[in-house]
PDB file of C-alpha atoms in Angstrom:
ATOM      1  CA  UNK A 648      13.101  48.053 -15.597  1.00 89.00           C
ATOM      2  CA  UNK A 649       9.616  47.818 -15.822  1.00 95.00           C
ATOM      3  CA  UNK A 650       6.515  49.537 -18.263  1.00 96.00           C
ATOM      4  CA  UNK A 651       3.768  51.158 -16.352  1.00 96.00           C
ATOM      5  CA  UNK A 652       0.541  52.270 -17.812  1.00 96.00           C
ATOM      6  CA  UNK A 653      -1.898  54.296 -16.469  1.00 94.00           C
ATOM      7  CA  UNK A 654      -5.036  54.151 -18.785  1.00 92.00           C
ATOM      8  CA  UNK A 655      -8.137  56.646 -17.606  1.00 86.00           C
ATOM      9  CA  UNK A 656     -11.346  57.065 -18.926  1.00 81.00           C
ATOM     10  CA  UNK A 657      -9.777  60.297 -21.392  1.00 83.00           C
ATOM     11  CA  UNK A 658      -6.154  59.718 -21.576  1.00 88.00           C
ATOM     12  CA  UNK A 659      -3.531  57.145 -21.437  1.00 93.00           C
ATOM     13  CA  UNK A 660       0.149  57.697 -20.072  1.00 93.00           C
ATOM     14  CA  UNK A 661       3.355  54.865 -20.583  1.00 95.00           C
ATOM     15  CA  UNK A 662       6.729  54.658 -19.263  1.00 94.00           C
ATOM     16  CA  UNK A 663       9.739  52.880 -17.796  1.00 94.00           C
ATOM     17  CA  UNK A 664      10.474  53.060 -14.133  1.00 93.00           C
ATOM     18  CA  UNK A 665      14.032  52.466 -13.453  1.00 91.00           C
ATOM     19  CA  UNK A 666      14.771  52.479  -9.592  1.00 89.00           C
ATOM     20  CA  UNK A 667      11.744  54.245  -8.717  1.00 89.00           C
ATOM     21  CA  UNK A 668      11.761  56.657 -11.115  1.00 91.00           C
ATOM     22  CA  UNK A 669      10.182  57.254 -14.363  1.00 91.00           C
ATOM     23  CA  UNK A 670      13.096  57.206 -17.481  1.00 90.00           C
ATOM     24  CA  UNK A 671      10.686  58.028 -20.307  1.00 87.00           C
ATOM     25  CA  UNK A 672       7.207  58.547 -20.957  1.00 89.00           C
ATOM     26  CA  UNK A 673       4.376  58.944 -23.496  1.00 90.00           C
ATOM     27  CA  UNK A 674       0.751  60.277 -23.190  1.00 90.00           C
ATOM     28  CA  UNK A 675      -2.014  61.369 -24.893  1.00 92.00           C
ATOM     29  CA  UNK A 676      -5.701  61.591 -25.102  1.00 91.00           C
ATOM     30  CA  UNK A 677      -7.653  58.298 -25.777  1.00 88.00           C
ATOM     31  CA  UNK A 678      -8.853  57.838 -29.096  1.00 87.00           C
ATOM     32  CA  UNK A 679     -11.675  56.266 -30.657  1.00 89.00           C
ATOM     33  CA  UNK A 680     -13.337  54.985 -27.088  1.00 91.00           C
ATOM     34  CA  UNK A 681     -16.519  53.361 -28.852  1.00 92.00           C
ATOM     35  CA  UNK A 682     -14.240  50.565 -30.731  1.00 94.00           C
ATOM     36  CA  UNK A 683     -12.445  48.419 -28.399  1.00 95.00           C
ATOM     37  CA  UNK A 684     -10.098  47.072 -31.501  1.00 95.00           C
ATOM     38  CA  UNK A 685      -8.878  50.998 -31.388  1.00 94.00           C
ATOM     39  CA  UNK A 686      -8.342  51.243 -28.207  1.00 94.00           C
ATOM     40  CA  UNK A 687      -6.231  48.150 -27.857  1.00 95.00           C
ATOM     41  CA  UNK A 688      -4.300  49.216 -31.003  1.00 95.00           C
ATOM     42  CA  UNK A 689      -3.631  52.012 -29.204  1.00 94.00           C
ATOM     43  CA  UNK A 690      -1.958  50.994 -25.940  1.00 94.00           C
ATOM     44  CA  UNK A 691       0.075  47.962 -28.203  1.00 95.00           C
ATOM     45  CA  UNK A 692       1.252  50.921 -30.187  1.00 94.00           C
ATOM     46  CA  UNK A 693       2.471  53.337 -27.126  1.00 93.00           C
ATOM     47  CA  UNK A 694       4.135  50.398 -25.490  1.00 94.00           C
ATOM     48  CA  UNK A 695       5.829  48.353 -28.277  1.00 93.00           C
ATOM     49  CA  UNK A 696       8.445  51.676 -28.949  1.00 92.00           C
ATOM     50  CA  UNK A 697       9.358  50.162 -24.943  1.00 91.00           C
ATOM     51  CA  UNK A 698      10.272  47.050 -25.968  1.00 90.00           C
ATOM     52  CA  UNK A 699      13.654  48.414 -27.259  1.00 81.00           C
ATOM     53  CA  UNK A 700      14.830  48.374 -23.651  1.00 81.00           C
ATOM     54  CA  UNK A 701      15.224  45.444 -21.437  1.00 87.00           C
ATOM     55  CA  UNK A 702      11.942  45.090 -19.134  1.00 91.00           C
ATOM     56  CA  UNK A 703      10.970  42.486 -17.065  1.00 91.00           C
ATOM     57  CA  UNK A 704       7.265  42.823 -17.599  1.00 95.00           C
ATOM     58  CA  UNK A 705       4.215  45.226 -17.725  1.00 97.00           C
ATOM     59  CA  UNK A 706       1.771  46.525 -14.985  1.00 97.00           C
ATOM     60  CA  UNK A 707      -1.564  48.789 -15.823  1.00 97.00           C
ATOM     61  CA  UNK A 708      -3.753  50.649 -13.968  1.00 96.00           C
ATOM     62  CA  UNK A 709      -7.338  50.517 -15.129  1.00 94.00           C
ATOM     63  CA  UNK A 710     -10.506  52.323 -13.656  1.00 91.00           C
ATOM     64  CA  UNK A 711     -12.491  49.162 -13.755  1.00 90.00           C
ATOM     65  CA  UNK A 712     -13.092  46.160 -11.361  1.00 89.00           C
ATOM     66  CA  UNK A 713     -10.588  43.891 -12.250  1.00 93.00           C
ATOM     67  CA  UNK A 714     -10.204  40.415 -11.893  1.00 94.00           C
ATOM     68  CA  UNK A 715      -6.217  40.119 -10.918  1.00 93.00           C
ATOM     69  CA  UNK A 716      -5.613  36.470 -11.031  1.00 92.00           C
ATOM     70  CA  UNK A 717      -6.397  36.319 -14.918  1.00 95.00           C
ATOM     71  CA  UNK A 718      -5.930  40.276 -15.665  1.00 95.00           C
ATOM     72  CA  UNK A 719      -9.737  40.929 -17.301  1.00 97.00           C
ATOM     73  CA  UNK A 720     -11.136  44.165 -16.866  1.00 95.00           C
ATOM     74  CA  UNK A 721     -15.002  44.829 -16.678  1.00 94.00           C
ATOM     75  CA  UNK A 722     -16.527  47.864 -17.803  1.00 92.00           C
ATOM     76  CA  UNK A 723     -14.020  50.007 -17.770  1.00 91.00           C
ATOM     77  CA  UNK A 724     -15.208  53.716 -16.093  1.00 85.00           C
ATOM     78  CA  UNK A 725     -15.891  56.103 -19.108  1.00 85.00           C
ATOM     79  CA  UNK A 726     -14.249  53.892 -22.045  1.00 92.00           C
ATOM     80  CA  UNK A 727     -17.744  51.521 -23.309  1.00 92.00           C
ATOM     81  CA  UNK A 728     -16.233  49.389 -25.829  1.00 95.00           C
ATOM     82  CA  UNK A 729     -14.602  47.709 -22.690  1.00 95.00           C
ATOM     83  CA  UNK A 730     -17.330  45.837 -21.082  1.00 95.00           C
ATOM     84  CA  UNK A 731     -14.814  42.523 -20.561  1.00 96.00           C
ATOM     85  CA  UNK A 732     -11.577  42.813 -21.994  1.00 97.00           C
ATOM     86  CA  UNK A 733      -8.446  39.973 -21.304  1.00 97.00           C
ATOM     87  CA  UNK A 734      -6.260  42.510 -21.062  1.00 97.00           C
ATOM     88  CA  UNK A 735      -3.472  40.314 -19.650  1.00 97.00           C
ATOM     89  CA  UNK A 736      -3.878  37.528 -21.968  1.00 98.00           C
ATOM     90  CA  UNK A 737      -3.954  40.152 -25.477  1.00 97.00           C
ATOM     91  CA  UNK A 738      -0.727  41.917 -23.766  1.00 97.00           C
ATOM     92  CA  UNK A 739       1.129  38.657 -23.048  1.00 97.00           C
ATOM     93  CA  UNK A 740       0.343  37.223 -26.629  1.00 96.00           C
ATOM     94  CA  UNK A 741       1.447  40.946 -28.200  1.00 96.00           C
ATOM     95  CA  UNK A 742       5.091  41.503 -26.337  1.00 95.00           C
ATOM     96  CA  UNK A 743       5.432  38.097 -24.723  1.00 95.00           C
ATOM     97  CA  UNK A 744       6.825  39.115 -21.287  1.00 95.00           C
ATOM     98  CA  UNK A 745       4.331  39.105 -17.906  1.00 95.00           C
ATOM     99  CA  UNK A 746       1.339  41.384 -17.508  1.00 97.00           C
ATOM    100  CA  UNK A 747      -0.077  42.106 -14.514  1.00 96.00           C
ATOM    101  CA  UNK A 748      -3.437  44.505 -13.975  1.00 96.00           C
ATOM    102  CA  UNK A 749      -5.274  46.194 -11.243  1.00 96.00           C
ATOM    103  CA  UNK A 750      -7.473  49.250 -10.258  1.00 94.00           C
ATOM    104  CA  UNK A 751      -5.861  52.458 -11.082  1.00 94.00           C
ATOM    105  CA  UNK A 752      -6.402  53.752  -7.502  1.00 95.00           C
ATOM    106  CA  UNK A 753      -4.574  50.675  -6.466  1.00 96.00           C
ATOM    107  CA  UNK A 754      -1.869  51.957  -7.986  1.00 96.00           C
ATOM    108  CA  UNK A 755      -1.954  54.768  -7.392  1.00 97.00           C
ATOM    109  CA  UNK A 756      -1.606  53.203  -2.933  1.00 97.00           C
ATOM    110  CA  UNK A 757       0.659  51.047  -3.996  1.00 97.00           C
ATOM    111  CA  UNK A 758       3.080  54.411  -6.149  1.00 97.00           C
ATOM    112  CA  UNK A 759       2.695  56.335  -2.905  1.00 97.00           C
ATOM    113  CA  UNK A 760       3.756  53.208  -0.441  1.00 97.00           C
ATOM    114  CA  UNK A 761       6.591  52.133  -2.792  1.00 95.00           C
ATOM    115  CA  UNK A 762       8.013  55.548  -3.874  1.00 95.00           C
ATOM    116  CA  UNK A 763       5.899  58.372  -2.754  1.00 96.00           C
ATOM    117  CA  UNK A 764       4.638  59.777   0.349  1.00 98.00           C
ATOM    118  CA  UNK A 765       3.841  56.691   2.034  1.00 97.00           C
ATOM    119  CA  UNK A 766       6.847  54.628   2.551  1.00 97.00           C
ATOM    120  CA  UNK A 767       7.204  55.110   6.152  1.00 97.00           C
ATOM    121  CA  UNK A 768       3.882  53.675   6.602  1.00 98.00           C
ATOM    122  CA  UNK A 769       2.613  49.994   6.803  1.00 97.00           C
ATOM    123  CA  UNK A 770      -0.696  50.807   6.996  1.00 98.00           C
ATOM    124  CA  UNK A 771      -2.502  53.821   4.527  1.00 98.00           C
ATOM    125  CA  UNK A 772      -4.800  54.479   2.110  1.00 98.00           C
ATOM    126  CA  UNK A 773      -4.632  56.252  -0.894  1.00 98.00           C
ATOM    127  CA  UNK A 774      -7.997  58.473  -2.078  1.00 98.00           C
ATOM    128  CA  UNK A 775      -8.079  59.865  -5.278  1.00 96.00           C
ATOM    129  CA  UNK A 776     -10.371  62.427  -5.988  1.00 96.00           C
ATOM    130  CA  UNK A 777     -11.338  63.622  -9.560  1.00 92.00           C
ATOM    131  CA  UNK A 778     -14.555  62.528 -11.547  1.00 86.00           C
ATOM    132  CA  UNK A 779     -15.071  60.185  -8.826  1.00 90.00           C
ATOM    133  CA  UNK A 780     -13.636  59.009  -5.516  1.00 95.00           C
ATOM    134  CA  UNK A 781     -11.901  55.902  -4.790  1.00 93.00           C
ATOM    135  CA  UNK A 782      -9.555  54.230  -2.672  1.00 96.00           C
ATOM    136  CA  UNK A 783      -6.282  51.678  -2.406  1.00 97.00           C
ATOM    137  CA  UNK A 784      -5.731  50.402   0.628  1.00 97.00           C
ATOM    138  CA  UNK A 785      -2.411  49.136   2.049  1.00 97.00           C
ATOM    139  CA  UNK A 786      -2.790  46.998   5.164  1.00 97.00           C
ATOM    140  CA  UNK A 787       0.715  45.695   6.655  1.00 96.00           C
ATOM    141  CA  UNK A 788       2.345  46.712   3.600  1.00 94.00           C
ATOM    142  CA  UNK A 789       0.534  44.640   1.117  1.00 92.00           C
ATOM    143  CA  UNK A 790      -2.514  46.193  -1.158  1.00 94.00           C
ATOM    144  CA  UNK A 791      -5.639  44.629  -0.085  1.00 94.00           C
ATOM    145  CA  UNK A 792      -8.058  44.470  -2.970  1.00 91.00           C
ATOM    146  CA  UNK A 793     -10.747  41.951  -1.350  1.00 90.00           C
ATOM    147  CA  UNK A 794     -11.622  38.776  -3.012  1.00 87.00           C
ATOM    148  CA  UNK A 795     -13.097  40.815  -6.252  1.00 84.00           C
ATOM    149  CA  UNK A 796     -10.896  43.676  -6.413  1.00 88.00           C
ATOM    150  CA  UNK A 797     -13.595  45.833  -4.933  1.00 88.00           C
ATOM    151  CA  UNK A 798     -12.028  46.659  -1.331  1.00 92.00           C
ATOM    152  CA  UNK A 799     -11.547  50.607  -1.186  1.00 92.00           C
ATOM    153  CA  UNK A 800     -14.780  51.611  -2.748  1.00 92.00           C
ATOM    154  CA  UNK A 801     -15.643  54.405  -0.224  1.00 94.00           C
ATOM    155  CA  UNK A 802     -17.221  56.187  -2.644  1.00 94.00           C
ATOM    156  CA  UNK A 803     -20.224  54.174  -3.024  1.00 94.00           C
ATOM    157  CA  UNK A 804     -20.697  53.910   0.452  1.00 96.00           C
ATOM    158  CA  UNK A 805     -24.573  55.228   1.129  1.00 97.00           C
ATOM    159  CA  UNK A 806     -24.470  58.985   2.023  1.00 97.00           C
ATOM    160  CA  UNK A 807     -27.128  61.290   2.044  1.00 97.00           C
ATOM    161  CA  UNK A 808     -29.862  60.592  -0.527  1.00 96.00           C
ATOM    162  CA  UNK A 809     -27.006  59.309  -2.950  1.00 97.00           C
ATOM    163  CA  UNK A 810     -23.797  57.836  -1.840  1.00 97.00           C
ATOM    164  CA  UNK A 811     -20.704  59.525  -0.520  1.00 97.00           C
ATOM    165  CA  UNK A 812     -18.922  59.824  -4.157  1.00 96.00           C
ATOM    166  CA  UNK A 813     -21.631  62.046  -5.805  1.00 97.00           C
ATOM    167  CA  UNK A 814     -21.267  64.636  -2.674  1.00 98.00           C
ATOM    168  CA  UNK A 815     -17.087  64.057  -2.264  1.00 98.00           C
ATOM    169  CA  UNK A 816     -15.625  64.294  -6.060  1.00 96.00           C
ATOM    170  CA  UNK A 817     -15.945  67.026  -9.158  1.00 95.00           C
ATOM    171  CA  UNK A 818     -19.757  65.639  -9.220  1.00 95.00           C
ATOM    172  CA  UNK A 819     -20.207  67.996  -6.438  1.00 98.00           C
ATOM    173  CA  UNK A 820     -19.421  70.825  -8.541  1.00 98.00           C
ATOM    174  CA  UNK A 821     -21.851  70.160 -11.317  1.00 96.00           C
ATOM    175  CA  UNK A 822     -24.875  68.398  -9.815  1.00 97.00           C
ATOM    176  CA  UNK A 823     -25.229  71.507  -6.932  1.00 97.00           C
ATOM    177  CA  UNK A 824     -23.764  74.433  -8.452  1.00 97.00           C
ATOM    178  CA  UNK A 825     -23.861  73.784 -12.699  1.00 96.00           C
ATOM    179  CA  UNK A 826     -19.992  74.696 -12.632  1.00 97.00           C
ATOM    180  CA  UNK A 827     -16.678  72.101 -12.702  1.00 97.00           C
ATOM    181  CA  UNK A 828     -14.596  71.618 -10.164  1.00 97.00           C
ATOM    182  CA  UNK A 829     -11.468  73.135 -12.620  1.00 97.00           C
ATOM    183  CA  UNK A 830     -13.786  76.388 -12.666  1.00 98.00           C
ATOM    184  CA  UNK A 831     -14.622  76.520  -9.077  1.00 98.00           C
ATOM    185  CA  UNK A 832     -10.661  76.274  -8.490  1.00 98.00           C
ATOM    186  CA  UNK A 833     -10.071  78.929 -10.903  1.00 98.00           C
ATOM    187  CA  UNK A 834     -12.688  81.110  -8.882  1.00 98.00           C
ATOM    188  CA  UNK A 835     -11.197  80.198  -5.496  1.00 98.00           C
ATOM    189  CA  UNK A 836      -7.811  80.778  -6.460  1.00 98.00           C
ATOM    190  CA  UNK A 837      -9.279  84.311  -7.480  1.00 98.00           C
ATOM    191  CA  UNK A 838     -10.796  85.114  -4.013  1.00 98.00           C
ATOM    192  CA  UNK A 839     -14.371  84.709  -5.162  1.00 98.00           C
ATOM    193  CA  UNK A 840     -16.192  84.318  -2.363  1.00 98.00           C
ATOM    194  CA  UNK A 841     -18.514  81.808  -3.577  1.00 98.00           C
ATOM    195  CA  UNK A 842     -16.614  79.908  -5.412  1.00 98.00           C
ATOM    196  CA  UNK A 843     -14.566  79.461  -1.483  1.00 98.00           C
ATOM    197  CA  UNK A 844     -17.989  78.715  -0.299  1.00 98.00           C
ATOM    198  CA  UNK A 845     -18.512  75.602  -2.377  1.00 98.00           C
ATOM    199  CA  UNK A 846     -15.276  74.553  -1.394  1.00 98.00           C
ATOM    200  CA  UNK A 847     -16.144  74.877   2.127  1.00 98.00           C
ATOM    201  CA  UNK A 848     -19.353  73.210   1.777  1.00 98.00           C
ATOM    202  CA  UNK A 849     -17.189  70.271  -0.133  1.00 98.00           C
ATOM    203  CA  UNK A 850     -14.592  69.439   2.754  1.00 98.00           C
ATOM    204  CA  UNK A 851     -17.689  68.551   5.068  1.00 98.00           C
ATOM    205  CA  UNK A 852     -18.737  65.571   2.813  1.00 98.00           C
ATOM    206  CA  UNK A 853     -15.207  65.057   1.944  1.00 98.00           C
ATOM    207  CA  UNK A 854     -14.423  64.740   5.436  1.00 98.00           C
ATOM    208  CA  UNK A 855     -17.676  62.292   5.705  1.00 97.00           C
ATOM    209  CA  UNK A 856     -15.468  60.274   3.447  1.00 98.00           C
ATOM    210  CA  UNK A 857     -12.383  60.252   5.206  1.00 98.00           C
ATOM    211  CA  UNK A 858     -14.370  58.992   8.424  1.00 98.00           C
ATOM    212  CA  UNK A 859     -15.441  56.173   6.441  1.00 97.00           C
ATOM    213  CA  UNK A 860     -12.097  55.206   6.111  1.00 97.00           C
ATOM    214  CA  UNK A 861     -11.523  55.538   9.710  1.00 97.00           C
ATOM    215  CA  UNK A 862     -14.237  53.751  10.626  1.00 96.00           C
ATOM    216  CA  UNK A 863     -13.271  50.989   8.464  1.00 96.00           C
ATOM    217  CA  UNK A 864      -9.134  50.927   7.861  1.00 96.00           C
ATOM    218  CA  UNK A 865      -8.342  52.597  11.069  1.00 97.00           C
ATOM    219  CA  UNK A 866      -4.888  53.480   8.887  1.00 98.00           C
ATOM    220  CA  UNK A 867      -1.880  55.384  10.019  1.00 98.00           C
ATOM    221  CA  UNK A 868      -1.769  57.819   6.800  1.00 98.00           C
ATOM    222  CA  UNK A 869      -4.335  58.862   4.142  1.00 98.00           C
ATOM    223  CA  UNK A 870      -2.678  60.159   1.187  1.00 98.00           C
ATOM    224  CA  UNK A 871      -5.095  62.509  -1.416  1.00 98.00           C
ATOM    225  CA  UNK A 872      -4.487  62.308  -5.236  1.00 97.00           C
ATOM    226  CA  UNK A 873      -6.206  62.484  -7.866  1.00 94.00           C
ATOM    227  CA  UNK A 874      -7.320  66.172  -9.867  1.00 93.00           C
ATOM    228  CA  UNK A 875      -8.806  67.629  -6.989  1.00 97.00           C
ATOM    229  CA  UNK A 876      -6.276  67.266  -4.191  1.00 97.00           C
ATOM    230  CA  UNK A 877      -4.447  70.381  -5.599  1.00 97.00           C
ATOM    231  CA  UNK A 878      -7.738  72.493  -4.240  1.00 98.00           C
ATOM    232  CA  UNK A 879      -6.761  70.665  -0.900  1.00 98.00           C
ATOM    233  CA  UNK A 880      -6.313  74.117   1.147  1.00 98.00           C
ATOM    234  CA  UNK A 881     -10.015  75.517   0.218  1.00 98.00           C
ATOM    235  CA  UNK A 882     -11.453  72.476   1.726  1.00 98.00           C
ATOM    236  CA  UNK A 883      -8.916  71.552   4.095  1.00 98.00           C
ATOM    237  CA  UNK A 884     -10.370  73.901   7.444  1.00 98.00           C
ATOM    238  CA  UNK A 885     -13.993  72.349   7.015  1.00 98.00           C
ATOM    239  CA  UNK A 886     -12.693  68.857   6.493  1.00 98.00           C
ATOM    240  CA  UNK A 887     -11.106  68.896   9.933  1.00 98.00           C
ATOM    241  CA  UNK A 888     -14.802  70.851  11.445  1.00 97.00           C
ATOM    242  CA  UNK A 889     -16.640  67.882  10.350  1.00 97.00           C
ATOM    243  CA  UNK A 890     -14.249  65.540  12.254  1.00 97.00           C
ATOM    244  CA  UNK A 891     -15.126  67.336  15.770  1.00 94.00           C
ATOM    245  CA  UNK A 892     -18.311  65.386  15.742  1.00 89.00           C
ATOM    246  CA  UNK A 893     -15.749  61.551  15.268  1.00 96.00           C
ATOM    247  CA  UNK A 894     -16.221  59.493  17.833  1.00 96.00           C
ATOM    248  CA  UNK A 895     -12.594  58.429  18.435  1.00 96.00           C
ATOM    249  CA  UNK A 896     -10.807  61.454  18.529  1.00 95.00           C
ATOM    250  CA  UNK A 897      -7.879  60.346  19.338  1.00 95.00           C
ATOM    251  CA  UNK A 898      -7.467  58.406  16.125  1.00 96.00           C
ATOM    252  CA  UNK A 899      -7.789  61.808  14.535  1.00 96.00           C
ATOM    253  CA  UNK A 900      -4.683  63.005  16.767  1.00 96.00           C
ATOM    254  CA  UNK A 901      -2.835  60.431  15.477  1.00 96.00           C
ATOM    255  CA  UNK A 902      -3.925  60.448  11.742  1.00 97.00           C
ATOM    256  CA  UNK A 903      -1.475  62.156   9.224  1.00 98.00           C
ATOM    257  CA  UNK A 904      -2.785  63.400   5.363  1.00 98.00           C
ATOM    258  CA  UNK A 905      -0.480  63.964   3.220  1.00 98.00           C
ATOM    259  CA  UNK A 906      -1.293  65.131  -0.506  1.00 98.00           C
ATOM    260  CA  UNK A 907       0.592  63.880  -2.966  1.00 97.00           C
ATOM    261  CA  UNK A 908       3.106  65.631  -4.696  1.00 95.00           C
ATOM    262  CA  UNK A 909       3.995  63.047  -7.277  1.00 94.00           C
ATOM    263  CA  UNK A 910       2.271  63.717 -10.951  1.00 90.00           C
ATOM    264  CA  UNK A 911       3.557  60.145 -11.891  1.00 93.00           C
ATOM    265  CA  UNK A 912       2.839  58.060  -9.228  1.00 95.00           C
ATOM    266  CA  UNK A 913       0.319  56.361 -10.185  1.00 93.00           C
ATOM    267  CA  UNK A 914       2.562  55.136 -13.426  1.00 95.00           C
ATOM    268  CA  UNK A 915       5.125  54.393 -10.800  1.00 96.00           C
ATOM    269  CA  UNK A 916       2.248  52.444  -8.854  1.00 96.00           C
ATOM    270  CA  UNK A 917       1.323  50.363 -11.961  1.00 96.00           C
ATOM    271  CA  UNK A 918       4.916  49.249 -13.179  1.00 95.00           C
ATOM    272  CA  UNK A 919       5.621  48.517  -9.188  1.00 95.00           C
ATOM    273  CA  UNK A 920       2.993  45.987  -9.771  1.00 95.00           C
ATOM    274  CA  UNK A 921       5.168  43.805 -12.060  1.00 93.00           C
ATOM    275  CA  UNK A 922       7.972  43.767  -8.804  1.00 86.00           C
ATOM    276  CA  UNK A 923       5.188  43.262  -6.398  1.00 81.00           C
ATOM    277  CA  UNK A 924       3.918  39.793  -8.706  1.00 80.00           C
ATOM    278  CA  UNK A 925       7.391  38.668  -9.129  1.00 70.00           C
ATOM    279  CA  UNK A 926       8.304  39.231  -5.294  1.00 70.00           C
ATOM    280  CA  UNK A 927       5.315  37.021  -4.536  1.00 67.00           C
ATOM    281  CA  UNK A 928       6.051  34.406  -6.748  1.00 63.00           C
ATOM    282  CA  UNK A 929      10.265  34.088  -5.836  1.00 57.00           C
ATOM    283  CA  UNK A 930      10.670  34.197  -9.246  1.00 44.00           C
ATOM    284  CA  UNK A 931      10.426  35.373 -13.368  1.00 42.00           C
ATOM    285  CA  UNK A 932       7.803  32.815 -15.086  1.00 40.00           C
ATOM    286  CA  UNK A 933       7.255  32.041 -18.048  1.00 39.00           C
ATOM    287  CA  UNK A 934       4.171  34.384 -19.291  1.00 38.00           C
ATOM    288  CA  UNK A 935       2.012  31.630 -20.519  1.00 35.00           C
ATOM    289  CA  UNK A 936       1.646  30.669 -16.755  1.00 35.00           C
ATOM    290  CA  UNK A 937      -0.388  31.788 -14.089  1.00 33.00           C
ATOM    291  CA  UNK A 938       1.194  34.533 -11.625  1.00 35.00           C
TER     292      UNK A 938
END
């Protein structure tokens, strides 16, 4: 058994996966962002009532560039008292069993390739789509993060007169049409016509997006997540209209997206990272050493 934790810029979720599956679970909303000594107190306390069972380690998913050899985190996406936190190192010392961090997304590719949608593929991406847009790549069945945990970054790809993340995610929603993308779902889901509209107009840059990933993965499956993806069929149609312009079209023929249908997933993603470390190295290490 492992402990996954999936820590966002709002909430913070914790649980045991047991043979793919998550046993038991805690979340709540993230308090006190401004003091990183809160914070920290806060995941130690949410994962120590854990440590009754027997786990082999710890994995977390952060939305932060992460540097995975020594498990910091820098400047953690929407939480500023973590500009460079040793996550790993304050985990290890606390409960004394391995810790091993990455991107959130990342775990969120790695949940659907291990246990979701994805495990008849050795080559996907996962794109998760909420406040912003990112992406975890899998390339013969291995997560490729790059050298600085930055592979996957579609999102800040140039696009437009921004980049493609301000036109593909729920910034949309506010910076063109002074709504949220929960309201504009709400609307849809209620027939209003321009509400559908937006959502139209959102699958084209979404779909600029996915051609990015094309472009550059060339993968067998793309897998959506993330708080948008269950608004998936009002942007679905114009997604596929702005692929009619791709210039290998029969890459598109071949492509299968998938949505996930997982809510925990990305918890599953994060304690698969623990199995993923421990696969690499052949064996359980003492925590004090370098995985």
């Amino acid at each position: 058994m492992n402990i996954g934790i999936d820590l966002g810029g709002t909430k913070i979720q914790v649980g045991i996966e047991k043979n793919g599956e998550i046993i038991s679970q805690t979340k709540a909303l993230l308090k006190d962002k401004d003091s990183l000594s809160s914070t920290l107190k806060q995941v130690i306390n949410f994962i120590r009532p854990l440590m009754d069972h027997k786990v082999e380690g710890i994995g977390i998913g952060v939305p932060s560039v992460v540097d995975v050899k020594n498990g910091i985190v820098y400047n953690v996406t929407n939480i500023p008292s973590w500009k460079k936190v040793e996550l790993k190192a304050i985990l290890e010392k606390e409960f004394e069993i391995p810790v091993f961090v990455n991107n959130d997304v990342n775990c969120f590719a790695i949940g659907e390739h291990r246990f979701g949608l994805g495990t008849q593929y050795s080559n996907m991406v996962g794109m998760s789509i909420g406040t912003g847009l990112g992406s975890g790549i899998i390339i013969d069945n291995k997560l490729y993060t790059g050298i600085n945990c930055g592979a996957g970054e579609i999102g800040l790809l140039p696009y437009k007169d921004k980049n493609i993340e301000y036109y593909a995610s729920g910034n949309f929603f506010s910076s063109f049409y002074d709504t949220t993308a929960l309201d504009a779902y709400k609307a849809a889901k209620a027939g209003n016509p321009e509400a559908l509209s937006q959502w139209g107009e959102f699958g084209l840059h979404f779909g600029a997006a996915v051609q990015a990933v094309l472009y550059t993965y060339d993968p067998e499956a793309i897998i959506i997540g993330g708080s948008l993806a269950k608004a998936f069929h009002f942007f679905k149609d114009s997604m596929e209209e702005s692929f009619k312009d791709f210039i290998y079209p029969e890459i598109i023929k071949k492509l299968n997206i998938l949505v996930s249908n997982n809510e925990n997933i990305a918890l599953l993603g994060a304690a698969a990272l623990v199995d993923q470390a421990l696969e690499h190295a052949g064996t359980i290490v003492n925590p004090s050493n370098s995985l």
